Coordinates of C-alpha atoms in Angstrom, one line a residue:
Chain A
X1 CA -3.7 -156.1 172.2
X2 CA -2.8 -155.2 168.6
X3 CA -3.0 -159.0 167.2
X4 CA -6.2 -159.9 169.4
X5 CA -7.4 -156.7 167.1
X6 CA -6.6 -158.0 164.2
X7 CA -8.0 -161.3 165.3
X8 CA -11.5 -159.2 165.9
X9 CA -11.1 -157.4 162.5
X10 CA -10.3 -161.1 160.9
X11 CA -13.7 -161.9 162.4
X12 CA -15.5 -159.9 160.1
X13 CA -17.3 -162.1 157.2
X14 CA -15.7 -160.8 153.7
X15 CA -12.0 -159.8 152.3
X16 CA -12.2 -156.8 149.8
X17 CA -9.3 -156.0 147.6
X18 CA -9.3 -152.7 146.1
X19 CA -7.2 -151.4 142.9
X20 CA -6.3 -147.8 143.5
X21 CA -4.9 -144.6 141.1
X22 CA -3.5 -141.8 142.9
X23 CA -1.4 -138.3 141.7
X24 CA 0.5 -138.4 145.1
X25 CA 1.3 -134.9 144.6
X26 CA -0.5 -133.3 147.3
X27 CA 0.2 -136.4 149.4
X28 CA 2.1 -137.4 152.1
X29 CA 2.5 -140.6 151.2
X30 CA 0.3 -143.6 150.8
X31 CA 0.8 -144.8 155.2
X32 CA -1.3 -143.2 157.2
X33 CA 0.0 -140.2 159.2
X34 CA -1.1 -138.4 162.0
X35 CA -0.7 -134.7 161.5
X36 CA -0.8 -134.8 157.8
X37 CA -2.8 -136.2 154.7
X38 CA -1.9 -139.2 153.5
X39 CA -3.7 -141.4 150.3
X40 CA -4.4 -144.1 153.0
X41 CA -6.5 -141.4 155.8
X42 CA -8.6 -140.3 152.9
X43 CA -9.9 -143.9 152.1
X44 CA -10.1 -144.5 156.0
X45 CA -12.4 -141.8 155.5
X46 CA -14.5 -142.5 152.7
X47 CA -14.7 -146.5 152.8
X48 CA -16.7 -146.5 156.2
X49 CA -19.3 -144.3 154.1
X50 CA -19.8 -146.7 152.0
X51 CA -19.3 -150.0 154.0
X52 CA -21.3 -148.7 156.9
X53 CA -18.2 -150.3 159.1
X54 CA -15.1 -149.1 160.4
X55 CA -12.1 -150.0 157.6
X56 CA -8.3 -150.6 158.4
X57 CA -6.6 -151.4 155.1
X58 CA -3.4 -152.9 154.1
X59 CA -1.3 -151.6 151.2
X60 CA 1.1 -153.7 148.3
X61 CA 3.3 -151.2 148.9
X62 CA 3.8 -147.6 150.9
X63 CA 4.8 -145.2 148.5
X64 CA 6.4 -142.2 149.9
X65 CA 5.4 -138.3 149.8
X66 CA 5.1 -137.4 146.4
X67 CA 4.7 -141.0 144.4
X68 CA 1.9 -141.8 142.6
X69 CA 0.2 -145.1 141.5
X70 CA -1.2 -146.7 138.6
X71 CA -2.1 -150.0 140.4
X72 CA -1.6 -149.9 144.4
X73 CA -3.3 -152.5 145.8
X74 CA -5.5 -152.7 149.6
X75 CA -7.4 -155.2 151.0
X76 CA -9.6 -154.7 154.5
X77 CA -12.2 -157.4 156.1
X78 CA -15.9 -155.8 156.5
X79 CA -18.8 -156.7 157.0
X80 CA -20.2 -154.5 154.7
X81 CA -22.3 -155.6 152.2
X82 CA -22.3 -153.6 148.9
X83 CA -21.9 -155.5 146.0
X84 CA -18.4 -155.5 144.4
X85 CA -19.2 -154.5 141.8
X86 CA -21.1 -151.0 143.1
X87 CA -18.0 -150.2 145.0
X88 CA -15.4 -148.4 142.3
X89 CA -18.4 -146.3 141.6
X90 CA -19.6 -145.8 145.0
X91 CA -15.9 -144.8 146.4
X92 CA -15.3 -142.5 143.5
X93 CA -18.5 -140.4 144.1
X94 CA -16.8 -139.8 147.7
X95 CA -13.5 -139.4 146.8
X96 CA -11.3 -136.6 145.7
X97 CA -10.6 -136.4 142.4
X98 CA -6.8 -137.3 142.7
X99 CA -7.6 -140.3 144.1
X100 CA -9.5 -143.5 142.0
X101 CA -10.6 -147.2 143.0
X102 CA -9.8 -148.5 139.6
X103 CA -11.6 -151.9 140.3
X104 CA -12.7 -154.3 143.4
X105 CA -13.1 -158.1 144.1
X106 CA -14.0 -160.5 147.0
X107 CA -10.8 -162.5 147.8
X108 CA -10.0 -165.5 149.8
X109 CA -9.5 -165.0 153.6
X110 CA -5.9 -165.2 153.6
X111 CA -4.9 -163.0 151.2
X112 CA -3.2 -160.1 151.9
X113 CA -2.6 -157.1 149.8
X114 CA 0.6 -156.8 151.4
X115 CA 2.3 -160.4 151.9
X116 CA 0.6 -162.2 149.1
X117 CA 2.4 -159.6 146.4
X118 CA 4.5 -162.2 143.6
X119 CA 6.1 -159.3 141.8
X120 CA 5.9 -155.2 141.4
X121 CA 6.3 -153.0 138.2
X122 CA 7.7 -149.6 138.9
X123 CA 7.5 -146.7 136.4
X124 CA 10.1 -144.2 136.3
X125 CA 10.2 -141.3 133.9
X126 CA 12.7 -138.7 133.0
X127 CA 12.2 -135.7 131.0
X128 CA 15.5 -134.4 129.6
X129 CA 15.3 -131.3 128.3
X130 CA 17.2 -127.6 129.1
X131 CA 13.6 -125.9 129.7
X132 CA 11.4 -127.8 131.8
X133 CA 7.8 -128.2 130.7
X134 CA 5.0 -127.1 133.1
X135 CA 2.9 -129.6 131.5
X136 CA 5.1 -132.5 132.5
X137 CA 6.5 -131.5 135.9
X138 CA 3.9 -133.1 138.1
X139 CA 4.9 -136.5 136.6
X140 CA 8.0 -136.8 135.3
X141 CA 12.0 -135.8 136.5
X142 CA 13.3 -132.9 134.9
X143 CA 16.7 -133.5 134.1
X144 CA 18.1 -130.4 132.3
X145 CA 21.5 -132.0 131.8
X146 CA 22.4 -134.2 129.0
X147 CA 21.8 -137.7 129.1
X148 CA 22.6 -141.0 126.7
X149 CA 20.6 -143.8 126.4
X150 CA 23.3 -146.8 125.8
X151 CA 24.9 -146.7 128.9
X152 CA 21.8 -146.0 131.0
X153 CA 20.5 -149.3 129.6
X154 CA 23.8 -150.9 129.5
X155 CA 23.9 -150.2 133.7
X156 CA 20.6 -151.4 134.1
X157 CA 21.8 -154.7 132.6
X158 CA 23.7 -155.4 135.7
X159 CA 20.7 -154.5 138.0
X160 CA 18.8 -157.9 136.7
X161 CA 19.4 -160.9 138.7
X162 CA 19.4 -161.2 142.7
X163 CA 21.5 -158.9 144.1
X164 CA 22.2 -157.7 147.2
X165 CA 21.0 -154.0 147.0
X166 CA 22.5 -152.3 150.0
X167 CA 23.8 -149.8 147.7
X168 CA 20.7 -148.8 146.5
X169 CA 18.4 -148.5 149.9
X170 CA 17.4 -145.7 151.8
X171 CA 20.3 -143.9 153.7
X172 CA 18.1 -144.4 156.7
X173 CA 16.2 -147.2 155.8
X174 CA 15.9 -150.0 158.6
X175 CA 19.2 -152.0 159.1
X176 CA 17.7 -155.5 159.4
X177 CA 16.2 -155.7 156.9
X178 CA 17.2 -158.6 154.2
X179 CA 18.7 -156.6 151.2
X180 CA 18.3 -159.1 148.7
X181 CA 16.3 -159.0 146.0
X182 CA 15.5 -159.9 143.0
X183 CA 14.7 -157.8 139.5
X184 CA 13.7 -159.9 136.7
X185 CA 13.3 -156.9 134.1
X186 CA 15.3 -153.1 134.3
X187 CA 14.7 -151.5 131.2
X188 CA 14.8 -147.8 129.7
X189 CA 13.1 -146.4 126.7
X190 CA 13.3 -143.0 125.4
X191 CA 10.6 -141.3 123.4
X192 CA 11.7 -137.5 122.2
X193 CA 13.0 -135.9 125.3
X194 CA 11.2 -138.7 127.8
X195 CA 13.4 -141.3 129.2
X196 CA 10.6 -144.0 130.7
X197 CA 12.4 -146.8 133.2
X198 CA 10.7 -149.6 134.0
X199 CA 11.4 -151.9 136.8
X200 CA 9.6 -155.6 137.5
X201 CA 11.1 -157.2 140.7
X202 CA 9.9 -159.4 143.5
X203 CA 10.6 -157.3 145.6
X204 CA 11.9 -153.5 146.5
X205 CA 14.0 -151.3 149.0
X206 CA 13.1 -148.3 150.6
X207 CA 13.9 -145.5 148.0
X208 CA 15.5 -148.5 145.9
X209 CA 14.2 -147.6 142.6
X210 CA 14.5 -143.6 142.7
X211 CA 18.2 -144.3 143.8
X212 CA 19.0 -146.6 141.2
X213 CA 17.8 -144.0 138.7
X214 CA 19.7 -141.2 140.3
X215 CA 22.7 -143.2 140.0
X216 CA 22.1 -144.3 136.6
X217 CA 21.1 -140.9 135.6
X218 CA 24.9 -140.7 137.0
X219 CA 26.1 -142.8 134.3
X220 CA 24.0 -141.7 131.2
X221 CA 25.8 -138.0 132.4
X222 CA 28.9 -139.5 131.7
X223 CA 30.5 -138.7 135.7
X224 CA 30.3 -142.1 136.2
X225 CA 31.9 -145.4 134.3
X226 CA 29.9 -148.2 133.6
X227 CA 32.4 -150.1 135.5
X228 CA 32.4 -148.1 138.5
X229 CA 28.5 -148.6 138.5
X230 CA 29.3 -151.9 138.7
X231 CA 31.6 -151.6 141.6
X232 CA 28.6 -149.6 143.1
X233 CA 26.5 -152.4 143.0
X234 CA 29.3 -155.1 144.8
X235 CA 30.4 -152.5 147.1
X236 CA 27.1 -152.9 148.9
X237 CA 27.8 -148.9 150.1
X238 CA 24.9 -146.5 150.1
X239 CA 27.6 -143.5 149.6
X240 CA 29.3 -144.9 146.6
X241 CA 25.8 -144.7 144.8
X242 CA 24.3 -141.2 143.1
X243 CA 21.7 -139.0 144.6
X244 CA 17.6 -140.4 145.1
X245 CA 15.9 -139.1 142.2
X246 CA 13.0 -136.8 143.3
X247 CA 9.0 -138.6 143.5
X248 CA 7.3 -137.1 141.3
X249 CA 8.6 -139.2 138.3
X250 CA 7.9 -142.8 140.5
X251 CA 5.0 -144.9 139.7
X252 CA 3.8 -148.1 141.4
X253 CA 2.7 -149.4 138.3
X254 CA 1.1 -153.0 139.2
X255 CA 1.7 -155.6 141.6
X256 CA 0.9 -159.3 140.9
X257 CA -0.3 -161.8 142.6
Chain B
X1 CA -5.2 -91.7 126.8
X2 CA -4.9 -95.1 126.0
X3 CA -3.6 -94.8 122.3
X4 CA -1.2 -91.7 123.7
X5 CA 0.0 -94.7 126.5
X6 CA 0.5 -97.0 124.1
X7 CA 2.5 -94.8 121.7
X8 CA 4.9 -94.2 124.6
X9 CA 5.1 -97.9 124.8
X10 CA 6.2 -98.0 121.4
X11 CA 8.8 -95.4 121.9
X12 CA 10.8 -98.1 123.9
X13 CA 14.1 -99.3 121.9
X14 CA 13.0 -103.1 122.0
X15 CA 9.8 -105.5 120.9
X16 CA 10.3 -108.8 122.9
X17 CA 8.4 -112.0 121.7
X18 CA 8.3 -114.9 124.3
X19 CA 6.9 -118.7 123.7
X20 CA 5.3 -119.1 127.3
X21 CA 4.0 -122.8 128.2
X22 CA 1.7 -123.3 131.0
X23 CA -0.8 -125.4 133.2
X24 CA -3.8 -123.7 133.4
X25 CA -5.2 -125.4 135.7
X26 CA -4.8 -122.8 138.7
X27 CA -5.2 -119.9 136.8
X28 CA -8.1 -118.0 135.9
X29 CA -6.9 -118.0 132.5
X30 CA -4.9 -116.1 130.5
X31 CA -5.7 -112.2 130.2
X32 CA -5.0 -110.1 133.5
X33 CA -8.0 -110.0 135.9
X34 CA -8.4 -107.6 138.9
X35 CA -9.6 -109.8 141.3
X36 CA -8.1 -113.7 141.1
X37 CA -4.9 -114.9 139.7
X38 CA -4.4 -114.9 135.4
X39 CA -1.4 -116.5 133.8
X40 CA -0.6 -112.3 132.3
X41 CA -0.8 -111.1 136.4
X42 CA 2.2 -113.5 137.1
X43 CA 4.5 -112.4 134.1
X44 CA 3.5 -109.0 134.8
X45 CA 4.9 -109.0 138.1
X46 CA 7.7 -111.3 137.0
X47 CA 8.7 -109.9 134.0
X48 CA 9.8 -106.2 135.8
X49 CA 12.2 -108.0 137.6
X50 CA 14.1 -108.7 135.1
X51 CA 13.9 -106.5 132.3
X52 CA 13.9 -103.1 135.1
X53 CA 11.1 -102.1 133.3
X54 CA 7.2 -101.7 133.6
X55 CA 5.9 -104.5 131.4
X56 CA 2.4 -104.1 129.6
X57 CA 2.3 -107.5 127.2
X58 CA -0.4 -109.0 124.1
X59 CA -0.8 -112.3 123.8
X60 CA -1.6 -114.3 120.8
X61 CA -4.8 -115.8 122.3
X62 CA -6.4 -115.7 124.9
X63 CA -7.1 -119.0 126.3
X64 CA -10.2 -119.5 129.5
X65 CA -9.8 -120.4 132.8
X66 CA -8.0 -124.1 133.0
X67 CA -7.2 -124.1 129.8
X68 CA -3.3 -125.3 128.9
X69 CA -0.9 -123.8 126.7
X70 CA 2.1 -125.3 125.2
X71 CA 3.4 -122.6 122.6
X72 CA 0.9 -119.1 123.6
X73 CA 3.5 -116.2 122.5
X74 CA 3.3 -112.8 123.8
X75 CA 5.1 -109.6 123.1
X76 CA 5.8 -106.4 124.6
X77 CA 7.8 -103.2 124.2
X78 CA 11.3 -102.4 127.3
X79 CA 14.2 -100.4 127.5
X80 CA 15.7 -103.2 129.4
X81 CA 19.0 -104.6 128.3
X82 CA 18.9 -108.0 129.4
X83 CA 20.2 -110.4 126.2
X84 CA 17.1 -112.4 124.7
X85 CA 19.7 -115.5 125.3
X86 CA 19.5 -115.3 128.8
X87 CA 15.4 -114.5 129.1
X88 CA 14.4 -117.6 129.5
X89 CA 16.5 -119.1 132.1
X90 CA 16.0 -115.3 134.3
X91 CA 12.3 -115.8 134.2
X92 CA 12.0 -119.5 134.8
X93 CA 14.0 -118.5 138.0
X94 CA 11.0 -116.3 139.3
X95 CA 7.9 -118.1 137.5
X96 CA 5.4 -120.8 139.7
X97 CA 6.9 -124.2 138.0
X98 CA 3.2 -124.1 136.4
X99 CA 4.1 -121.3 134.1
X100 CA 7.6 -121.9 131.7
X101 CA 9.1 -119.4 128.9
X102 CA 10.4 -121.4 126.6
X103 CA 11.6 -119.1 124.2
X104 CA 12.9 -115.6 123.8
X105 CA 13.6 -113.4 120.6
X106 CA 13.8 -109.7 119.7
X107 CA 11.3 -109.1 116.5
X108 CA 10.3 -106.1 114.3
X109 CA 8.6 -103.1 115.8
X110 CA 5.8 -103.8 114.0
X111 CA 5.3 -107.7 115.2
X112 CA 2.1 -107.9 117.4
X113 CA 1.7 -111.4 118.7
X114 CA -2.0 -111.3 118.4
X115 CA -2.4 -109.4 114.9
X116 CA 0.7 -110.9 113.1
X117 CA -0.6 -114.5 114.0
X118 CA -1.7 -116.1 110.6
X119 CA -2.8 -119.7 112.2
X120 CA -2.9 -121.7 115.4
X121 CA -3.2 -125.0 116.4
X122 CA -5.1 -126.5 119.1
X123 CA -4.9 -129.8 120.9
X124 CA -7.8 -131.3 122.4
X125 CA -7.3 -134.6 124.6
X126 CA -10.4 -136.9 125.6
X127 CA -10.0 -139.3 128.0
X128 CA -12.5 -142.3 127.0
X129 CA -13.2 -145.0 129.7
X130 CA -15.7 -145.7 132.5
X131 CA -13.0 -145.4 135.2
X132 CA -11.5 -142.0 135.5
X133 CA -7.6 -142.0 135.7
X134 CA -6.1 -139.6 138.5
X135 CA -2.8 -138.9 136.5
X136 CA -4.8 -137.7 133.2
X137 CA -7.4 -135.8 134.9
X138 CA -5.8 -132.2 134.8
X139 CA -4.7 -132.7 131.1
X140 CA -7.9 -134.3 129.5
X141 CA -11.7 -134.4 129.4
X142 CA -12.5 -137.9 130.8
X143 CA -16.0 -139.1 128.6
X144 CA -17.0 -142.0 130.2
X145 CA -19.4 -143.0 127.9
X146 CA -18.9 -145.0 124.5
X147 CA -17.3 -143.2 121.9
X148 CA -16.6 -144.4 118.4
X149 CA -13.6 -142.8 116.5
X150 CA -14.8 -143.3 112.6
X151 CA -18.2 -141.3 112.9
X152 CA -16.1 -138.3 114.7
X153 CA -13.5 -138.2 111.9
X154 CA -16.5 -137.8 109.3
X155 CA -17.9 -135.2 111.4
X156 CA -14.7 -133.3 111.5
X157 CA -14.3 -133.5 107.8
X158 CA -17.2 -131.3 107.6
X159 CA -15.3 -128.4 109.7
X160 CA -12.4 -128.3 107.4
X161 CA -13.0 -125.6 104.9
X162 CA -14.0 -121.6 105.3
X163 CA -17.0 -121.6 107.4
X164 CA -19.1 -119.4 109.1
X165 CA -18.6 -120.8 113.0
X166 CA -21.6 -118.8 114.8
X167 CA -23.1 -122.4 115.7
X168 CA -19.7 -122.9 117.4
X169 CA -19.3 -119.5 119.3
X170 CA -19.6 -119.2 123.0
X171 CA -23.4 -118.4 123.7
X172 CA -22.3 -115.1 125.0
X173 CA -19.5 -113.8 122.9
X174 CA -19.4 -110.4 121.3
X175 CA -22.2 -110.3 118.4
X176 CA -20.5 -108.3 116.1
X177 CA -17.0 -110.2 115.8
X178 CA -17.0 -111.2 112.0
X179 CA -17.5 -115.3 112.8
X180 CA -16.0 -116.8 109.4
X181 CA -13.1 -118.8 109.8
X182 CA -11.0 -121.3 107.8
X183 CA -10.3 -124.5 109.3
X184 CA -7.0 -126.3 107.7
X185 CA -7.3 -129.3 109.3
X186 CA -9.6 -130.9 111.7
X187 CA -8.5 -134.5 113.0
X188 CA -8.9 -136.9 115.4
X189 CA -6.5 -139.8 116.3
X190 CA -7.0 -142.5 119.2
X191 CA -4.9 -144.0 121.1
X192 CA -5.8 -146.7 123.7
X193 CA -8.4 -145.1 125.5
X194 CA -7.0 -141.5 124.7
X195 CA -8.7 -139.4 121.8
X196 CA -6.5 -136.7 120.5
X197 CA -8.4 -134.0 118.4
X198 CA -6.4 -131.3 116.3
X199 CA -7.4 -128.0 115.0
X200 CA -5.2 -126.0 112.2
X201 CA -7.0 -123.0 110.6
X202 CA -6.6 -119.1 110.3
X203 CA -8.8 -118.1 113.6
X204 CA -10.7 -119.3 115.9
X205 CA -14.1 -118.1 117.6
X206 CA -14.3 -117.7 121.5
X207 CA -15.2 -121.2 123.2
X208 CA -15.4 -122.5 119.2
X209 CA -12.8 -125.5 119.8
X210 CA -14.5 -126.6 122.8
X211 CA -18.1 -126.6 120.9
X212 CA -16.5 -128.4 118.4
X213 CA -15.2 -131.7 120.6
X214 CA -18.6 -131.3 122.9
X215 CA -20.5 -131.7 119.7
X216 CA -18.6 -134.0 117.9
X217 CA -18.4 -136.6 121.2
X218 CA -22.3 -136.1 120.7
X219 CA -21.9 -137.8 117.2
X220 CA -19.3 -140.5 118.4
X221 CA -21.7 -141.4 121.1
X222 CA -24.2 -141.8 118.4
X223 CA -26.6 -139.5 119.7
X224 CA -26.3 -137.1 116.7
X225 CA -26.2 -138.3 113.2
X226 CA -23.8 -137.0 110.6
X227 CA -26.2 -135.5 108.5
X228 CA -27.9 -133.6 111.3
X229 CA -24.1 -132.2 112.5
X230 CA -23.7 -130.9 109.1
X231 CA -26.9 -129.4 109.8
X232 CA -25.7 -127.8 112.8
X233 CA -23.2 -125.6 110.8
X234 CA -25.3 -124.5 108.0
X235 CA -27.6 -123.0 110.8
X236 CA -25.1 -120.7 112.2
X237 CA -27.4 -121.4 115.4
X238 CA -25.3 -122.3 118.9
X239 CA -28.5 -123.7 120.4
X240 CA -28.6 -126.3 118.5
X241 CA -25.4 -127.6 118.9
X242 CA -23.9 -130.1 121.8
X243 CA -22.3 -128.9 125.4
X244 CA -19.3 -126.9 125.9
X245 CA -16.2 -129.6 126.4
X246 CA -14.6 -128.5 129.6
X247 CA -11.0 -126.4 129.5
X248 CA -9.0 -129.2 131.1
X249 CA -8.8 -131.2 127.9
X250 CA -7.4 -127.9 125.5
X251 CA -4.1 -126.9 124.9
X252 CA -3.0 -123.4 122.4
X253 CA -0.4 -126.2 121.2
X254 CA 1.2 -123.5 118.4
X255 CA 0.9 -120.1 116.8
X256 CA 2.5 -119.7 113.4
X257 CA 4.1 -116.1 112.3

């Protein structure tokens, strides 16, 4: 039944992909929920005004409650027939105003949003100071703690490469799932009393990149080595890593394809 | 009554001065208000808590409804004993995250935030591109049309200087307030598609900031010419300058003593 739906909805004569924004603050996430709001019922809302079709979309990447996006990406088959270049427009006129369709194109038939992603850019950012600032809090980490830069970048030096990141995923997360990945750029800056990570892999865990921060955040506290990080990473044990840094300093920044 | 009130006031032992950030954007600004919820409402019914003691503060300005602050000061008059060192940290523990003090100091009896300030500064943030952005929104004015940074700069050279700002005053505000001010410095800087303006000077009118940047995005969208901007100033007449920016975009960045 589900895959003879799909079928139907492959039917349908155009492939839109959609660049999106969202401050996932007052969302539950970007998948679809039942008894909440997520980012993805509110365009399963507004699309079909503007499509003048029922819409089913498909995400790069689900961020969870809380995480916003600079660059998700969706695609859905229509047969709708405004232009793409009415739609960012159009959508935005409908939707709220934490929530922006940054840009639109036609695509071939077989892309997918989801499994045709080459690479994501995660954004993570840290605001270290003793008194938090009501200006940042909504997208940013406050850490009140200290924190140093060298070894934070120093343990992010042995997150590049293709690792196998059990230590890293979601205490939960789903058990079959193949932990390797791999992350061809980890990187931290710090600009006054912001700390920005930035993370450019092919791929990513559940919860991967907010624990690699906590635990790294771990390290730049100085109550952890850098060669017990290390040991975290080899020791492929979820409880050997730090605590998952909260979601309001995550960004799904871009996803290439 | 109310000057025999406030010299019981007085005749507390201490005069408390507090640096008090905050997101405005849920607050119906800044000075207490019967009905809905003002940034002075929530330390008012904080502040007690701490200090055992009815609190009855001044601000240094008063800023409108969705309007930021980064550095507003207050003061007010306790018995309480709590040590200025340990002010912020008690408060922070009761404030909405959207509200932060961020400093604490005993001053002079005589120190009265509002008529001891002798200059402020202002930020004001414009957002410039034709798609809004979902993580700026609360913190900027997004002006989606063209804007073009050299003809503002000009324009703000003509603010610097002492001035009579009644083409700058809120269309309603009071009619006898004395409405000569000197502006410091009046600047503009750009970066990417972000526009920050910056306001130094003695005093500033009600709503005069927010004149300021509607009618000087009026000049860097080329619909008013330098020479007629300079014209608005001379005629001390508010209908004949541009639209009121909205609050979002302004922050009381700093209030020097």
């Amino acid at each position: 039944m589900k895959s003879e739906h799909k079928e139907l909805m492959k039917q349908r004569k155009r492939n839109i992909c959609l660049t999106v924004a969202y401050d996932g603050t007052e969302y539950h996430g970007f998948q679809r929920q039942k008894n909440c709001t997520a980012v993805q019922n509110v365009l399963e809302d507004v699309l079909p005004r503007i499509f003048n079709d029922s819409i089913e979309l498909a995400a790069a990447g689900r961020t969870d409650a809380g995480v916003h996006a600079k660059g998700q990406v969706v695609n859905f088959f229509t047969d709708g027939i405004i232009p793409v270049d009415s739609i960012p427009r159009a959508a935005n006129r409908l939707l709220p105003n934490d929530i922006v369709v940054t840009a639109a194109r036609e695509v071939d038939r077989d892309f997918s949003a989801l499994h045709s992603a080459k690479d994501k850019i995660y954004i993570y950012k840290v605001h270290n100071n003793k008194i938090p600032n009501p200006l940042l809090r909504r997208y940013s980490w406050h850490y009140e703690y200290n924190l140093q830069l060298e070894p934070m970048q120093k343990a992010l030096e042995y997150i590049v490469g293709t690792h196998d990141f059990s230590s890293f995923k979601a205490a939960g997360g789903a058990p079959n799932m193949n932990p390797v990945r791999t992350i061809y750029e980890a990187q931290c800056e710090k600009e006054d009393d912001m700390y920005t990570f930035r993370f450019w892999g092919n791929g990513f865990l559940y919860h991967m990149v907010r624990n690699i921060v906590g635990t790294v955040a771990t390290v730049g506290n100085n109550r952890m080595s850098l060669e017990r990080f290390k040991q975290v990473i080899v020791s492929k044990d979820r409880t050997k890593a730090g605590k998952t840094a909260p979601p309001e300093g995550l960004f799904l920044w871009q996803v290439n394809y």
